[in-house]
Amino acid sequence: MPVTMSEIKLPEVELNIYTPREPVEATIVENRLCTKESSPNFVRHVTFDISGTELEGHVQVGQSIGILPPGEDENGRPHKLRLYSVSSPTEGEDGQPHLISTTVKRTIEEFDNNELYLGVCSNYLADLQPGDKVRMTGPSGRRFLLPQNATDFNYVMFATGTGIAPYRGMIKELLKAGIENDIVLIFGCPYRTDLLYADYFEPLDEEHPNFHYLPHISREARRADGTKKYVQTCLWDAAELLDPLLEQENTLLYICGLKGMEAGIYRALGKKKLTQYLDIREPAVNKKPEDWDEKDLKRYVKPSARTFVEVY
């Protein structure tokens, strides 16, 4: 039986309690790998103690914190702030309001000239040990949030890479609130070794009939037609689950991860005529979704009020 749409009321949040000019000091209490098994990529779950700061009790799930790495760039200027999505629920890591966490991937790249690039802040954070101090800002973000009436909705969540971070906190929060509606988590990565927090999500999938964990691994097994599995192909690969869910008027869609992932999802939604999740404007409205070009996707195909996007 179709469910009518509840009003989407986002919570009021506090912003920029601490700024780059006036950051606060937080202490590392945990720094561990969160990949499924031995992986060539190093992704870590980092937990901070914010006891005695104004951040305690004022960071909403879905928001971000800022980290100021020490040192200067090649121009002699202080390194810039980097933002990281919070991966703990609003009540704090393990229900402790003085603890918040994030998910950090070490950025290690090799350029065409064989030079190695190391991400300044990601490697700084990944190196830290319990007891070490960091300079923190935030919180930031007022849109990529759960609604106040969160259990009124179904959720379809798309993630790539560390874009899974906010969903860890959101899903913990929704399940603790006793949600009876469905939650689908679609996580895309190149290899099985790149699965993040699988030790948490896999058991949840077995324990909760309304939680569905759908990892899509692009560089291993192919789809039946020989194409790669990407997060957007899940709309066809898991159509039996997703079609009726996405037709419900109380379903919300979340997209988080690497910039550009939203383009494939928008085209897929258009092809499946799920345009209630998009705000399509002229001239894109007169084109087939597969013909939407970069300009269309940047200017004329936007998320609707039922779609929340955080890409970087």
Short mmCIF file of N, CA and C in Angstrom, two decimals, residues 91 95 171-179:
data_model
loop_
_atom_site.label_atom_id
_atom_site.label_comp_id
_atom_site.label_asym_id
_atom_site.label_seq_id
_atom_site.Cartn_x
_atom_site.Cartn_y
_atom_site.Cartn_z
N GLU A 91 24.61 11.15 18.89
CA GLU A 91 24.86 10.93 20.32
C GLU A 91 26.33 10.63 20.63
N GLY A 95 27.73 5.95 21.72
CA GLY A 95 26.82 6.61 22.65
C GLY A 95 27.49 7.55 23.63
N ILE A 171 22.97 5.21 9.93
CA ILE A 171 22.33 3.90 10.07
C ILE A 171 22.29 3.48 11.54
N LYS A 172 23.36 3.73 12.28
CA LYS A 172 23.34 3.46 13.72
C LYS A 172 22.19 4.22 14.38
N GLU A 173 22.03 5.48 13.99
CA GLU A 173 21.00 6.34 14.60
C GLU A 173 19.60 5.86 14.24
N LEU A 174 19.39 5.51 12.98
CA LEU A 174 18.07 5.06 12.53
C LEU A 174 17.67 3.75 13.20
N LEU A 175 18.60 2.82 13.28
CA LEU A 175 18.28 1.52 13.90
C LEU A 175 18.01 1.67 15.39
N LYS A 176 18.76 2.53 16.05
CA LYS A 176 18.54 2.75 17.48
C LYS A 176 17.18 3.39 17.72
N ALA A 177 16.74 4.21 16.75
CA ALA A 177 15.43 4.86 16.87
C ALA A 177 14.28 3.91 16.57
N GLY A 178 14.61 2.67 16.18
CA GLY A 178 13.59 1.66 15.94
C GLY A 178 12.90 1.78 14.60
N ILE A 179 13.59 2.27 13.59
CA ILE A 179 12.99 2.44 12.27
C ILE A 179 12.43 1.10 11.76
#
